[in-house]
Amino acid sequence: MSNSTRRPLIIDRFYEVLDEQTQAQLSPKQKQDIENAIISVTLSSRHRIDIRKSFPFFGTRYFLVFLLGRDLRKRLRKESAITRVVMTFLILFGVLFATLCVLLTLYMIKSALGIDLIHDYHVGIWDWWLSLRNK
């Protein structure tokens, strides 16, 4: 297996944009150190979940990247207190929203099956849903 097929694509791209004179002046040890640094910065294949999709939308292509895994960087990112507060509220809102969606789904399934947990007491969501269908 040749050297170009074993190393990641990002390293090949790096050498494509690097000046040829500069590349010729690098020793093999320097090249190896640079390649190791590039791989450690990009963390190219160390994610447990790595989803990369692109899709067309009204004549323009968009992409979605979802990466999940341990943070293996040596230097931590500095985060402000405002960022932490906003992220806490976003996560709290997301968990609360997901919980409410699950509860609503369970309630709708319960109502569709005709199960009454409290005799003669209804929240009214099922009746409202059925009235939408009748209009």
Short mmCIF file of C-alpha atoms in Angstrom, two decimals:
data_model
loop_
_atom_site.label_atom_id
_atom_site.label_comp_id
_atom_site.label_asym_id
_atom_site.label_seq_id
_atom_site.Cartn_x
_atom_site.Cartn_y
_atom_site.Cartn_z
CA MET A 1 0.00 0.00 0.00
CA SER A 2 1.51 3.33 -0.99
CA ASN A 3 1.95 6.25 1.39
CA SER A 4 -0.67 8.41 -0.38
CA THR A 5 -3.42 5.80 0.02
CA ARG A 6 -2.76 5.26 3.76
CA ARG A 7 -2.79 8.87 4.90
CA PRO A 8 -6.01 10.85 5.28
CA LEU A 9 -7.33 13.10 2.54
CA ILE A 10 -6.82 16.22 4.66
CA ILE A 11 -3.06 15.68 4.60
CA ASP A 12 -3.06 15.35 0.81
CA ARG A 13 -5.02 18.59 0.59
CA PHE A 14 -2.52 20.27 2.91
CA TYR A 15 0.39 19.30 0.68
CA GLU A 16 -1.51 20.46 -2.42
CA VAL A 17 -1.74 24.01 -1.08
CA LEU A 18 1.72 24.06 0.48
CA ASP A 19 4.39 25.79 -1.59
CA GLU A 20 6.59 23.23 -3.36
CA GLN A 21 9.81 24.92 -2.23
CA THR A 22 8.68 24.85 1.37
CA GLN A 23 7.62 21.24 1.00
CA ALA A 24 11.02 20.31 -0.46
CA GLN A 25 12.81 21.92 2.50
CA LEU A 26 10.95 19.85 5.08
CA SER A 27 12.75 16.88 6.57
CA PRO A 28 10.90 13.55 6.92
CA LYS A 29 10.70 14.13 10.70
CA GLN A 30 9.14 17.58 10.14
CA LYS A 31 6.66 16.15 7.64
CA GLN A 32 5.66 13.43 10.11
CA ASP A 33 5.22 15.97 12.92
CA ILE A 34 3.09 18.20 10.68
CA GLU A 35 0.93 15.25 9.60
CA ASN A 36 0.45 14.20 13.24
CA ALA A 37 -0.52 17.76 14.16
CA ILE A 38 -3.05 17.94 11.31
CA ILE A 39 -4.61 14.64 12.29
CA SER A 40 -4.82 15.62 15.97
CA VAL A 41 -6.42 18.98 15.12
CA THR A 42 -9.00 17.58 12.72
CA LEU A 43 -9.73 14.41 14.73
CA SER A 44 -10.68 12.95 11.38
CA SER A 45 -12.03 9.55 12.39
CA ARG A 46 -12.21 9.51 16.17
CA HIS A 47 -15.91 10.21 16.58
CA ARG A 48 -18.26 7.49 17.74
CA ILE A 49 -21.08 9.03 15.71
CA ASP A 50 -20.14 10.77 12.48
CA ILE A 51 -23.09 11.74 10.27
CA ARG A 52 -22.37 13.94 7.26
CA LYS A 53 -25.21 14.54 4.80
CA SER A 54 -25.86 17.08 2.08
CA PHE A 55 -29.20 17.76 0.48
CA PRO A 56 -30.69 20.10 -2.14
CA PHE A 57 -33.14 22.75 -1.00
CA PHE A 58 -34.67 25.18 -3.52
CA GLY A 59 -31.76 24.92 -5.95
CA THR A 60 -29.04 25.27 -3.29
CA ARG A 61 -27.18 22.48 -1.55
CA TYR A 62 -26.93 22.46 2.23
CA PHE A 63 -25.05 20.13 4.52
CA LEU A 64 -25.62 18.69 7.96
CA VAL A 65 -22.82 17.43 10.17
CA PHE A 66 -23.43 15.67 13.47
CA LEU A 67 -20.39 14.48 15.41
CA LEU A 68 -20.47 12.90 18.83
CA GLY A 69 -17.54 11.62 20.83
CA ARG A 70 -15.03 12.43 23.52
CA ASP A 71 -13.20 15.74 23.29
CA LEU A 72 -9.59 14.69 22.79
CA ARG A 73 -8.13 18.15 22.26
CA LYS A 74 -5.33 19.15 24.59
CA ARG A 75 -6.46 22.76 24.91
CA LEU A 76 -9.94 23.47 26.16
CA ARG A 77 -12.13 26.04 24.46
CA LYS A 78 -12.79 29.12 26.51
CA GLU A 79 -16.49 29.63 27.08
CA SER A 80 -18.06 32.69 28.57
CA ALA A 81 -20.56 32.51 31.40
CA ILE A 82 -23.28 33.74 29.05
CA THR A 83 -22.60 30.90 26.63
CA ARG A 84 -22.89 28.35 29.43
CA VAL A 85 -26.16 29.87 30.67
CA VAL A 86 -27.63 29.95 27.15
CA MET A 87 -26.56 26.35 26.47
CA THR A 88 -28.04 25.24 29.80
CA PHE A 89 -31.37 26.84 28.95
CA LEU A 90 -31.33 25.41 25.42
CA ILE A 91 -30.67 21.92 26.71
CA LEU A 92 -33.32 22.33 29.41
CA PHE A 93 -35.82 23.59 26.84
CA GLY A 94 -34.99 20.71 24.48
CA VAL A 95 -35.42 18.08 27.19
CA LEU A 96 -38.66 19.68 28.39
CA PHE A 97 -40.01 19.87 24.82
CA ALA A 98 -39.10 16.24 24.11
CA THR A 99 -40.72 15.14 27.38
CA LEU A 100 -43.92 17.01 26.58
CA CYS A 101 -44.01 15.51 23.07
CA VAL A 102 -43.64 12.00 24.49
CA LEU A 103 -46.35 12.63 27.10
CA LEU A 104 -48.70 14.05 24.46
CA THR A 105 -48.09 11.04 22.22
CA LEU A 106 -48.77 8.64 25.08
CA TYR A 107 -51.94 10.56 25.99
CA MET A 108 -53.16 10.43 22.38
CA ILE A 109 -52.50 6.69 22.18
CA LYS A 110 -54.30 6.17 25.51
CA SER A 111 -57.28 8.20 24.30
CA ALA A 112 -57.40 6.40 20.94
CA LEU A 113 -57.55 3.08 22.76
CA GLY A 114 -60.36 4.37 24.98
CA ILE A 115 -58.50 3.97 28.25
CA ASP A 116 -59.62 6.26 31.10
CA LEU A 117 -57.15 6.62 33.94
CA ILE A 118 -59.53 8.84 35.94
CA HIS A 119 -63.21 8.00 35.44
CA ASP A 120 -65.21 10.78 33.68
CA TYR A 121 -62.26 13.19 33.52
CA HIS A 122 -60.80 14.25 30.18
CA VAL A 123 -58.27 16.95 29.36
CA GLY A 124 -60.02 17.62 26.06
CA ILE A 125 -57.11 17.23 23.68
CA TRP A 126 -58.58 14.07 22.12
CA ASP A 127 -61.98 15.71 21.62
CA TRP A 128 -60.31 18.75 20.06
CA TRP A 129 -58.32 16.45 17.74
CA LEU A 130 -61.49 14.65 16.65
CA SER A 131 -63.27 17.96 16.05
CA LEU A 132 -60.49 18.99 13.65
CA ARG A 133 -61.14 15.85 11.63
CA ASN A 134 -64.88 16.55 11.39
CA LYS A 135 -64.44 20.08 9.97
#
